[in-house]
XYZ file of C-alpha atoms in Angstrom:
660
model
C 0.000 0.000 0.000
C 2.752 2.416 -0.932
C 1.709 6.049 -0.560
C -1.759 4.947 0.544
C -3.668 6.421 3.456
C -4.449 4.560 6.662
C -8.087 5.646 6.330
C -9.557 5.585 2.841
C -11.639 8.298 1.239
C -14.882 6.557 2.213
C -13.659 6.287 5.846
C -12.872 2.559 5.587
C -9.927 1.370 7.657
C -7.183 -0.055 5.460
C -4.471 -2.575 6.294
C -2.119 0.374 6.715
C -4.333 1.525 9.600
C -4.124 -1.961 11.084
C -0.331 -2.058 10.744
C -0.013 1.407 12.267
C -2.154 0.210 15.159
C 0.020 -2.873 15.719
C 3.157 -0.733 15.883
C 1.582 1.945 18.057
C 0.102 -0.564 20.502
C 3.468 -2.260 20.981
C 5.349 1.024 21.434
C 2.870 2.041 24.152
C 3.445 -1.249 25.952
C 7.230 -1.048 25.567
C 7.676 2.694 26.075
C 9.749 2.363 29.279
C 12.221 0.132 27.437
C 12.202 1.475 23.888
C 12.526 5.212 24.544
C 16.189 4.993 25.592
C 18.164 2.732 23.289
C 21.458 2.606 21.426
C 22.314 0.694 18.297
C 24.349 -2.475 18.668
C 25.732 -5.020 16.239
C 23.074 -7.691 16.185
C 25.312 -10.560 15.177
C 25.714 -12.680 12.079
C 22.612 -14.131 10.473
C 22.760 -17.834 9.858
C 20.666 -18.661 6.777
C 19.166 -22.052 6.153
C 20.098 -21.891 2.478
C 22.705 -19.907 0.578
C 20.122 -19.295 -2.138
C 17.722 -17.560 0.254
C 17.311 -13.789 -0.036
C 19.720 -11.966 2.338
C 18.278 -10.909 5.684
C 19.558 -8.070 7.877
C 19.094 -7.374 11.590
C 19.238 -3.976 13.274
C 19.745 -4.132 17.042
C 18.831 -1.591 19.714
C 19.528 -1.988 23.442
C 18.321 -0.124 26.523
C 21.556 0.632 28.361
C 19.832 0.843 31.748
C 17.795 -2.377 31.671
C 19.523 -4.412 28.958
C 16.259 -4.916 27.042
C 16.976 -5.585 23.377
C 14.999 -4.962 20.197
C 15.855 -6.523 16.845
C 14.319 -5.415 13.565
C 14.616 -8.326 11.148
C 13.878 -7.906 7.446
C 15.168 -8.717 3.988
C 18.186 -6.685 3.013
C 16.676 -5.462 -0.256
C 12.902 -6.069 -0.217
C 12.395 -3.801 -3.232
C 14.347 -6.277 -5.381
C 12.035 -9.153 -4.515
C 9.271 -7.851 -6.765
C 5.725 -6.749 -6.077
C 4.375 -10.291 -6.354
C 6.919 -11.886 -4.041
C 4.943 -11.679 -0.805
C 5.122 -15.450 -0.355
C 8.909 -15.610 -0.715
C 10.348 -16.656 2.641
C 13.882 -16.727 4.000
C 14.368 -19.026 6.986
C 17.174 -18.114 9.351
C 18.710 -18.767 12.762
C 19.127 -15.676 14.870
C 21.918 -15.369 17.461
C 20.662 -13.730 20.683
C 23.394 -14.441 23.222
C 26.021 -16.998 24.139
C 23.241 -19.026 25.772
C 20.952 -18.776 22.748
C 23.320 -18.769 19.772
C 20.799 -20.289 17.371
C 17.221 -19.104 17.795
C 14.670 -20.716 17.444
C 15.951 -23.591 19.546
C 13.138 -26.169 19.490
C 11.630 -26.543 16.035
C 11.264 -24.485 12.871
C 13.594 -21.710 11.799
C 12.592 -18.058 11.879
C 10.549 -17.299 8.750
C 10.944 -13.802 7.258
C 8.345 -13.111 4.581
C 9.450 -11.079 1.576
C 7.835 -7.758 2.330
C 7.292 -8.102 6.052
C 9.585 -7.418 8.977
C 9.697 -8.612 12.572
C 10.402 -6.499 15.638
C 11.632 -9.011 18.181
C 12.546 -8.487 21.825
C 15.043 -10.204 24.121
C 15.985 -9.784 27.791
C 12.691 -7.963 28.054
C 10.449 -7.530 31.142
C 6.740 -8.121 30.458
C 4.900 -7.550 33.763
C 6.350 -10.254 36.104
C 7.611 -12.335 33.167
C 11.183 -12.141 31.880
C 11.308 -12.788 28.136
C 14.760 -14.152 27.270
C 13.732 -14.091 23.601
C 10.669 -14.418 21.393
C 10.372 -15.052 17.658
C 6.913 -13.549 17.284
C 5.985 -9.866 17.356
C 4.518 -8.632 20.624
C 1.312 -6.651 20.341
C 0.931 -5.738 24.010
C 1.215 -7.023 27.558
C -0.554 -6.134 30.797
C -1.611 -7.582 34.130
C -5.147 -8.143 35.467
C -5.978 -9.693 38.844
C -2.460 -11.098 39.313
C -2.437 -12.706 35.880
C -0.063 -11.521 33.160
C -1.310 -11.366 29.579
C 1.025 -11.282 26.564
C -0.476 -10.949 23.055
C 1.835 -12.103 20.248
C 1.293 -12.474 16.517
C 2.869 -13.822 13.336
C 1.738 -14.919 9.898
C -0.893 -17.652 9.739
C 0.721 -21.089 9.961
C 4.042 -19.794 11.358
C 5.558 -21.446 14.406
C 6.991 -19.161 17.079
C 8.909 -19.565 20.324
C 8.978 -17.653 23.571
C 11.640 -18.204 26.227
C 10.616 -17.165 29.744
C 13.407 -16.994 32.327
C 13.676 -17.345 36.124
C 11.520 -20.466 36.456
C 12.806 -22.530 39.435
C 10.665 -25.526 38.599
C 8.758 -26.932 35.687
C 5.600 -24.822 35.256
C 2.315 -26.170 33.968
C 1.709 -25.328 30.301
C -1.645 -26.017 28.737
C -3.668 -24.803 25.773
C -7.124 -23.490 26.503
C -8.436 -24.205 23.008
C -7.685 -27.175 20.819
C -6.145 -24.962 18.115
C -2.542 -25.184 16.912
C 0.369 -27.287 18.139
C 1.970 -26.287 21.444
C 5.052 -27.804 23.069
C 7.405 -26.715 25.850
C 10.784 -27.468 27.384
C 12.504 -26.291 30.597
C 16.271 -25.829 30.368
C 18.424 -24.063 32.995
C 15.373 -22.353 34.538
C 14.254 -21.065 31.125
C 10.868 -22.218 29.896
C 10.733 -22.388 26.086
C 7.251 -22.672 24.595
C 6.717 -23.376 20.899
C 3.324 -22.670 19.359
C 1.557 -22.382 16.022
C -0.317 -19.279 14.881
C -3.704 -20.666 13.888
C -6.392 -18.019 14.371
C -6.501 -17.612 18.181
C -4.554 -19.839 20.585
C -4.592 -19.035 24.333
C -1.812 -20.741 26.293
C -1.923 -20.856 30.114
C 1.382 -21.010 32.014
C 1.228 -21.655 35.783
C 4.631 -21.178 37.494
C 5.913 -23.026 40.544
C 7.145 -19.973 42.474
C 5.111 -17.099 43.919
C 7.183 -14.221 42.537
C 5.977 -14.883 38.968
C 2.313 -14.460 38.075
C 0.395 -17.021 36.084
C 0.649 -16.008 32.429
C -1.740 -16.306 29.514
C -0.145 -16.012 26.092
C -2.625 -15.104 23.382
C -0.965 -16.390 20.178
C -2.793 -15.052 17.134
C -2.320 -14.521 13.424
C -1.548 -11.066 12.058
C -5.099 -10.855 10.690
C -6.521 -11.715 14.119
C -4.216 -9.177 15.794
C -5.952 -6.449 13.787
C -9.068 -7.074 15.916
C -7.409 -6.105 19.225
C -7.735 -2.672 20.834
C -5.733 -1.746 23.938
C -6.747 1.070 26.319
C -5.456 2.445 29.591
C -8.388 4.133 31.304
C -8.279 7.451 33.160
C -8.530 5.504 36.425
C -5.456 3.425 35.516
C -7.149 0.189 34.448
C -5.953 -1.916 31.521
C -8.576 -2.901 28.961
C -8.001 -5.179 25.996
C -10.910 -5.488 23.570
C -11.075 -8.048 20.803
C -13.504 -8.066 17.918
C -15.006 -4.702 16.859
C -14.164 -3.120 13.517
C -13.288 0.089 15.383
C -13.138 0.974 19.067
C -13.392 4.723 19.557
C -13.156 4.848 23.340
C -13.265 2.584 26.386
C -13.651 3.457 30.064
C -14.359 1.586 33.277
C -17.101 2.826 35.590
C -15.833 1.545 38.939
C -19.028 2.464 40.781
C -21.262 0.328 38.561
C -18.595 -2.154 37.491
C -19.237 -1.464 33.787
C -16.763 -1.295 30.901
C -18.213 1.361 28.582
C -17.183 0.988 24.945
C -18.002 3.158 21.971
C -17.186 1.731 18.584
C -18.245 0.617 15.119
C -19.221 -2.808 13.787
C -19.094 -3.842 10.130
C -20.541 -7.336 10.648
C -21.903 -9.634 13.331
C -19.027 -9.732 15.779
C -17.884 -11.685 18.808
C -16.661 -9.176 21.374
C -14.264 -10.027 24.205
C -13.049 -7.739 26.962
C -10.010 -8.514 29.144
C -9.848 -6.640 32.462
C -10.123 -4.675 34.613
C -11.187 -7.474 36.995
C -12.663 -10.931 36.801
C -16.251 -9.737 37.034
C -17.685 -6.736 35.198
C -20.473 -5.773 32.833
C -20.111 -4.446 29.276
C -21.886 -1.504 27.710
C -21.545 -0.930 23.949
C -22.666 2.371 22.427
C -24.770 3.102 25.485
C -26.519 -0.276 25.610
C -25.832 -2.732 28.416
C -25.042 -6.100 26.845
C -26.782 -9.289 27.877
C -25.886 -12.944 27.393
C -22.262 -12.379 28.348
C -20.087 -15.257 29.506
C -16.615 -15.715 30.995
C -14.033 -17.530 28.876
C -11.478 -19.976 30.233
C -8.703 -17.496 29.381
C -10.134 -14.702 31.516
C -12.185 -12.500 29.195
C -15.885 -11.693 29.255
C -17.471 -12.202 25.864
C -20.694 -11.855 23.901
C -21.862 -11.311 20.324
C -23.165 -8.146 18.663
C -25.217 -7.762 15.505
C -23.699 -5.899 12.592
C -25.246 -3.400 10.176
C -27.749 -4.216 7.436
C -26.317 -5.320 4.109
C -27.705 -2.245 2.358
C -29.667 0.950 2.904
C -32.274 2.397 0.614
C -30.973 5.169 -1.634
C -33.032 7.173 -4.145
C -32.531 7.031 -7.884
C -31.186 10.116 -9.627
C -33.458 9.872 -12.660
C -34.993 13.055 -11.284
C -31.906 15.001 -12.455
C -33.408 17.564 -14.822
C -31.780 20.193 -17.044
C -31.406 23.660 -15.554
C -32.469 26.283 -18.128
C -29.231 27.935 -19.215
C -27.981 27.600 -22.791
C -24.326 26.587 -23.055
C -22.147 28.597 -23.154
C -23.646 32.110 -23.028
C -20.185 33.707 -23.060
C -19.606 32.502 -26.632
C -22.267 34.786 -28.032
C -21.033 37.937 -29.754
C -23.778 39.869 -27.933
C -22.578 38.771 -24.500
C -21.632 41.736 -22.317
C -18.022 41.323 -21.136
C -17.565 44.946 -20.084
C -16.754 43.843 -16.523
C -14.194 41.249 -17.614
C -10.495 41.962 -17.062
C -8.509 43.197 -20.070
C -5.278 41.243 -20.548
C -2.713 44.034 -20.739
C 0.048 43.147 -18.269
C 3.658 43.236 -19.418
C 5.343 41.249 -16.598
C 4.746 37.909 -14.902
C 6.297 35.839 -12.126
C 5.249 32.641 -13.852
C 7.480 30.357 -15.867
C 7.360 29.831 -19.628
C 10.126 29.198 -22.174
C 8.782 31.738 -24.668
C 6.937 34.617 -23.036
C 4.559 36.498 -25.333
C 3.163 39.949 -24.555
C 0.721 41.021 -23.370
C 0.505 38.477 -20.536
C -2.496 36.152 -20.899
C -1.776 33.843 -17.944
C -4.882 33.524 -15.773
C -2.893 33.623 -12.508
C -1.652 37.138 -13.229
C -5.262 38.304 -13.211
C -6.276 36.562 -9.990
C -7.809 33.309 -11.357
C -5.896 30.309 -10.054
C -8.185 27.281 -10.226
C -11.123 25.754 -12.025
C -12.331 26.726 -15.460
C -10.978 29.840 -17.162
C -12.767 31.836 -19.860
C -11.259 34.130 -22.491
C -13.022 36.399 -24.967
C -10.928 37.792 -27.822
C -12.232 40.693 -29.925
C -11.079 41.523 -33.454
C -12.429 42.994 -36.663
C -11.960 40.620 -39.573
C -9.968 41.489 -42.663
C -11.639 38.627 -44.496
C -8.366 36.696 -44.809
C -8.308 34.992 -41.405
C -8.102 31.213 -41.837
C -7.847 30.205 -38.205
C -6.332 30.827 -34.813
C -3.112 29.311 -33.400
C -3.189 28.778 -29.654
C -0.387 28.008 -27.235
C -1.708 27.169 -23.781
C -1.196 25.035 -20.693
C -3.848 23.799 -18.306
C -1.959 20.920 -16.715
C -1.977 17.259 -17.690
C -5.011 16.236 -19.746
C -6.561 19.690 -19.890
C -8.968 20.611 -22.654
C -9.997 23.871 -24.284
C -13.172 24.485 -26.226
C -13.031 27.203 -28.901
C -16.018 29.139 -30.289
C -16.208 31.820 -32.975
C -19.180 34.171 -32.831
C -21.205 31.659 -30.834
C -20.378 28.581 -32.969
C -18.136 25.836 -31.686
C -15.145 25.325 -34.002
C -12.817 22.910 -32.182
C -10.784 21.768 -29.196
C -7.246 22.075 -27.915
C -6.363 18.936 -25.944
C -3.366 17.830 -23.913
C -2.959 14.088 -23.579
C 0.324 13.827 -21.677
C 2.628 15.657 -19.328
C 4.766 16.829 -22.233
C 5.174 20.518 -22.959
C 2.170 21.961 -24.752
C 2.593 22.685 -28.460
C 0.781 25.319 -30.528
C -2.482 24.108 -32.061
C -4.276 25.742 -34.984
C -8.085 25.758 -35.131
C -9.562 26.502 -38.565
C -12.120 29.291 -39.053
C -15.091 29.223 -41.361
C -15.030 31.927 -44.000
C -15.443 35.408 -42.481
C -16.492 38.536 -44.342
C -14.264 41.592 -44.092
C -15.099 44.171 -41.407
C -17.080 41.632 -39.385
C -16.904 42.184 -35.634
C -15.752 38.854 -34.224
C -15.370 37.242 -30.823
C -13.322 34.146 -30.110
C -14.437 32.482 -26.902
C -12.120 29.957 -25.200
C -13.086 27.799 -22.221
C -10.247 25.921 -20.497
C -10.692 23.103 -18.003
C -7.705 23.892 -15.778
C -6.487 20.619 -14.277
C -4.458 22.257 -11.512
C -0.875 23.073 -10.645
C 2.223 20.913 -10.547
C 3.644 19.736 -7.261
C 7.038 21.095 -6.273
C 8.937 17.861 -6.893
C 12.191 19.690 -7.655
C 12.345 23.163 -6.178
C 15.127 24.302 -8.480
C 12.982 23.561 -11.544
C 10.076 25.617 -10.159
C 7.492 23.454 -11.922
C 4.835 24.901 -9.634
C 5.368 28.216 -11.410
C 4.321 26.929 -14.818
C 1.629 29.156 -16.257
C -2.013 28.200 -16.643
C -4.281 29.544 -19.365
C -3.153 31.082 -22.637
C 0.396 32.027 -23.486
C -0.495 33.378 -26.903
C -3.303 33.168 -29.450
C -2.769 34.703 -32.878
C -4.789 34.818 -36.077
C -3.575 32.873 -39.091
C -3.404 34.930 -42.316
C -4.799 37.865 -40.398
C -2.459 40.516 -41.876
C -1.061 41.195 -38.353
C -4.589 41.765 -37.117
C -4.426 41.669 -33.312
C -6.889 40.246 -30.832
C -7.817 42.127 -27.661
C -8.223 39.518 -24.941
C -10.289 39.576 -21.778
C -10.220 36.932 -19.054
C -12.675 35.730 -16.442
C -12.564 33.041 -13.775
C -14.163 32.276 -10.461
C -16.513 34.893 -9.073
C -14.515 37.223 -6.874
C -11.156 35.822 -8.004
C -8.799 35.976 -5.032
C -11.648 37.257 -2.836
C -14.292 34.522 -3.279
C -17.838 35.386 -2.258
C -18.317 31.956 -0.625
C -15.726 32.048 2.142
C -17.009 28.861 3.807
C -16.585 26.495 0.858
C -13.480 28.409 -0.171
C -11.625 29.396 -3.306
C -11.182 25.883 -4.685
C -14.881 25.026 -4.595
C -15.733 26.825 -7.833
C -14.024 28.021 -10.979
C -15.128 30.196 -13.857
C -18.023 28.197 -15.304
C -20.979 30.486 -15.885
C -23.176 28.060 -13.942
C -20.874 28.446 -10.933
C -20.823 32.224 -11.277
C -24.636 32.207 -11.412
C -24.939 29.954 -8.340
C -26.625 27.041 -10.123
C -24.690 24.649 -7.876
C -26.034 26.104 -4.630
C -28.907 24.746 -2.536
C -31.862 27.041 -2.776
C -31.409 27.808 -6.476
C -34.925 27.504 -7.961
C -35.338 24.270 -9.921
C -39.008 24.820 -10.687
C -38.343 25.787 -14.300
C -37.154 22.651 -16.060
C -35.060 23.335 -19.134
C -34.486 21.318 -22.276
C -31.283 19.840 -23.582
C -29.310 22.126 -25.864
C -27.754 20.996 -29.124
C -24.921 23.470 -28.590
C -21.750 21.946 -27.158
C -20.609 23.162 -23.769
C -21.517 22.626 -20.147
C -25.124 21.746 -19.431
C -26.437 21.689 -15.881
C -28.707 19.185 -14.163
C -30.141 19.377 -10.670
C -32.455 17.618 -8.255
C -33.308 17.340 -4.582
C -33.026 13.899 -2.992
C -34.138 12.911 0.479
C -32.200 10.408 2.564
C -33.494 8.650 5.650
C -30.634 6.621 7.127
C -30.614 5.646 10.803
C -28.377 7.761 12.997
C -27.071 4.484 14.437
C -25.420 3.731 11.081
C -22.544 5.289 9.202
C -23.253 4.611 5.543
C -20.399 5.743 3.300
C -22.275 7.240 0.354
C -20.601 7.875 -2.987
C -21.649 9.430 -6.259
C -20.899 6.811 -8.893
C -20.594 7.043 -12.669
C -21.307 4.118 -14.976
C -20.868 5.500 -18.481
C -22.452 3.748 -21.486
C -18.979 2.765 -22.724
C -17.420 2.011 -19.329
C -16.710 -1.566 -20.478
C -14.143 -0.262 -22.998
C -10.499 0.670 -22.362
C -10.070 4.342 -21.507
C -8.393 5.131 -24.829
C -11.463 3.862 -26.717
C -14.040 5.793 -24.709
C -15.790 8.962 -25.742
C -14.671 12.049 -23.904
C -17.086 13.877 -21.678
C -16.539 15.591 -18.359
C -18.707 15.818 -15.256
C -18.542 17.918 -12.123
C -20.609 17.010 -9.047
C -21.897 19.381 -6.413
C -23.490 18.162 -3.192
C -25.294 20.841 -1.218
C -23.147 23.416 -2.975
C -19.834 21.609 -2.411
C -17.740 20.423 -5.364
C -17.062 16.748 -4.619
C -15.975 15.160 -7.840
C -14.574 15.739 -11.318
C -14.939 12.885 -13.786
C -13.272 12.523 -17.198
C -14.734 9.525 -19.028
C -11.699 8.661 -21.164
C -9.138 9.334 -18.433
C -10.386 7.907 -15.132
C -9.624 5.909 -13.176
C -11.922 7.160 -10.415
C -15.625 6.554 -10.931
C -16.741 6.631 -7.283
C -16.679 9.901 -5.383
C -17.258 9.508 -1.611
C -19.225 12.256 0.124
C -18.513 12.625 3.838
C -21.207 13.199 6.440
C -21.528 16.871 7.200
C -21.525 17.540 3.465
C -24.299 15.083 2.636
C -27.241 14.952 5.017
C -28.135 11.335 5.751
C -31.408 12.384 7.345
C -32.827 15.109 5.159
C -32.998 16.752 1.754
C -29.859 17.180 -0.350
C -29.325 19.274 -3.473
C -27.346 17.377 -6.114
C -26.130 19.210 -9.202
C -24.175 17.777 -12.122
C -22.427 19.901 -14.758
C -21.812 18.018 -18.036
C -19.464 18.931 -20.883
C -20.372 16.592 -23.719
C -17.220 17.131 -25.915
C -17.134 13.937 -28.063
C -20.393 12.490 -26.733
C -23.945 13.521 -27.522
C -25.713 14.747 -24.387
C -28.650 12.401 -25.090
C -26.217 9.455 -25.294
C -24.726 10.348 -21.902
C -28.133 10.089 -20.144
C -27.024 11.821 -16.961
C -29.922 10.669 -14.803
C -29.124 7.032 -15.590
C -25.324 6.903 -15.460
C -24.970 8.882 -12.208
C -26.235 7.195 -9.063
C -25.764 6.998 -5.324
C -24.224 3.905 -3.745
C -22.798 2.800 -0.406
C -19.247 1.468 -0.245
C -19.236 0.713 3.493
C -21.933 0.459 6.163
C -21.117 0.178 9.862
C -22.969 0.338 13.139
C -21.852 3.789 14.267
C -20.602 4.621 17.754
C -19.293 8.130 17.216
C -20.753 11.528 17.940
C -23.583 12.916 15.860
C -22.230 14.770 12.835
C -23.969 18.023 12.033
C -24.134 19.460 8.537
C -21.481 22.064 7.828
C -23.096 25.487 7.929
C -22.579 27.074 4.520
C -24.409 29.801 2.545
C -27.189 28.907 0.131
C -28.319 30.663 -3.024
C -30.438 33.159 -1.130
C -27.539 34.141 1.125
C -25.313 34.937 -1.867
C -27.965 36.241 -4.247
C -26.811 39.866 -4.086
C -23.219 38.901 -4.911
C -24.404 36.608 -7.705
C -26.570 39.317 -9.243
C -23.630 40.794 -11.154
C -23.347 37.597 -13.227
C -27.082 37.359 -13.902
C -27.051 40.854 -15.390
C -25.061 39.602 -18.379
C -27.331 36.648 -19.288
């Protein structure tokens, strides 16, 4: 999961979250030992086979206590290949002069290709002294004079733990008939070998009084993901096994109740270890019944999970909003309030600067769609217009002449943009002409190499000149998001909208009147669709809702698909941009607080048909709502984010309506 997040966009917990939790839980348990260490040479690795992939060990020792930590992994895991997860190197690990070849009883230490082990030695775990262990420790704690140690490894692995200071042979027994367990006492060191098969509790009863009875919970890595460790405000240890997510856990000493808040994604067995031998369990405010005490000291029960699905409305009610696309292309359109492109200097980067400056950033428009209107009087010789522009990878520009669409400028790679010539129809001399250009700005570059200043690459036009125009010049004006660097919607922010006329008119906002249903236009350009949908999802559930697109040609490779572009607005918030022939995302999660799971929501879709007929796209059929994850929810109630609606911004929007 390289570069992936621990929590996905739809709030699902990923394996990276689980791995982070394993590491964090162990560090909490070992903090007294691990926070003061120095590196030491960990000794030579003794491989089983000379053909096995090389393994390295990094050693760290607490100089005060002598506790040791060894990180064991393949020397060059990146060379093993992405599909080499099952490659295993088996090695002996030298720990000390007493334990020169570990493991000592049975199988060698197995190091999977892209996994590592963090192993401890000479390590105090409550009243137990761990001479060495070949499994990872998740946590350890003590409850009612019994020590618990939770250890994990890959399913099917065999691990060993060596517990020192035993003056006589302790009793070792498994509490479930799962996995093979064997033990041996040698020089007061008890060595226990065990298999990792799901969940294997092992009970160790010592002979002497200065060592507590110990329960080792040997689990697989997958099973370890289900454990949640808490230290309560009153100092009690709680270990919870089972729930998809545990948000909080406390112990009410007065009532003897462990109070848990968490989420469930399926019917789940829940176990709680501690804080005593007898307590009650409350989950999400409900006292649980039918609990029972296990042989290994936990109190357990089962909880029902969420429903398989929730009812979501269809979006066939998406209807056209009456605005002809694009009004700015008309020669009669009033652009008197647009900004004239007349600057002579720029801080942006381009290999061949042309004056006057046409870059949108220099005029305060930094994101979203950008519009240009170029005025000229025809000589009658003009055969076309040559445009040099940059809107980021896979941008597109639509070009209109006097209200008629005449072509596109497209960028299909991250290569430098090249000039593109769009042919004109025949124009009579002395005709007043307007070239309208609409760019879908795909955003800025990241600053991968500061010295190259890629983030300073311009966006918008660099130059646009007439072909065969007898040096006839174009006077350009530019327009972008309403308010530019001072957006009128300060809650949703500058990146919520760009320069589409529909955005400048507020068509995306809740409260915009949808009573007048428009008809589909045959003119290419953005067309707008809107509807109100009501959701009624229980507050006890967290249903991850996404807007999904299933285009008519979604079964084809991207390069064979028709190009059209969609933008989605949920209650006024921009929450998705879809390019049909680019992808790969077709599901756009909408977090609670933006979408109202118990009320009416305004959904608006802006569609640029480009290569696809608007009737072929069938917006109300290809766009739908779906759930990607449903859980029983134990968190706080999430309120909708307070943001302005159409009525709140109507006065600021009025300036755009005056030109329609």
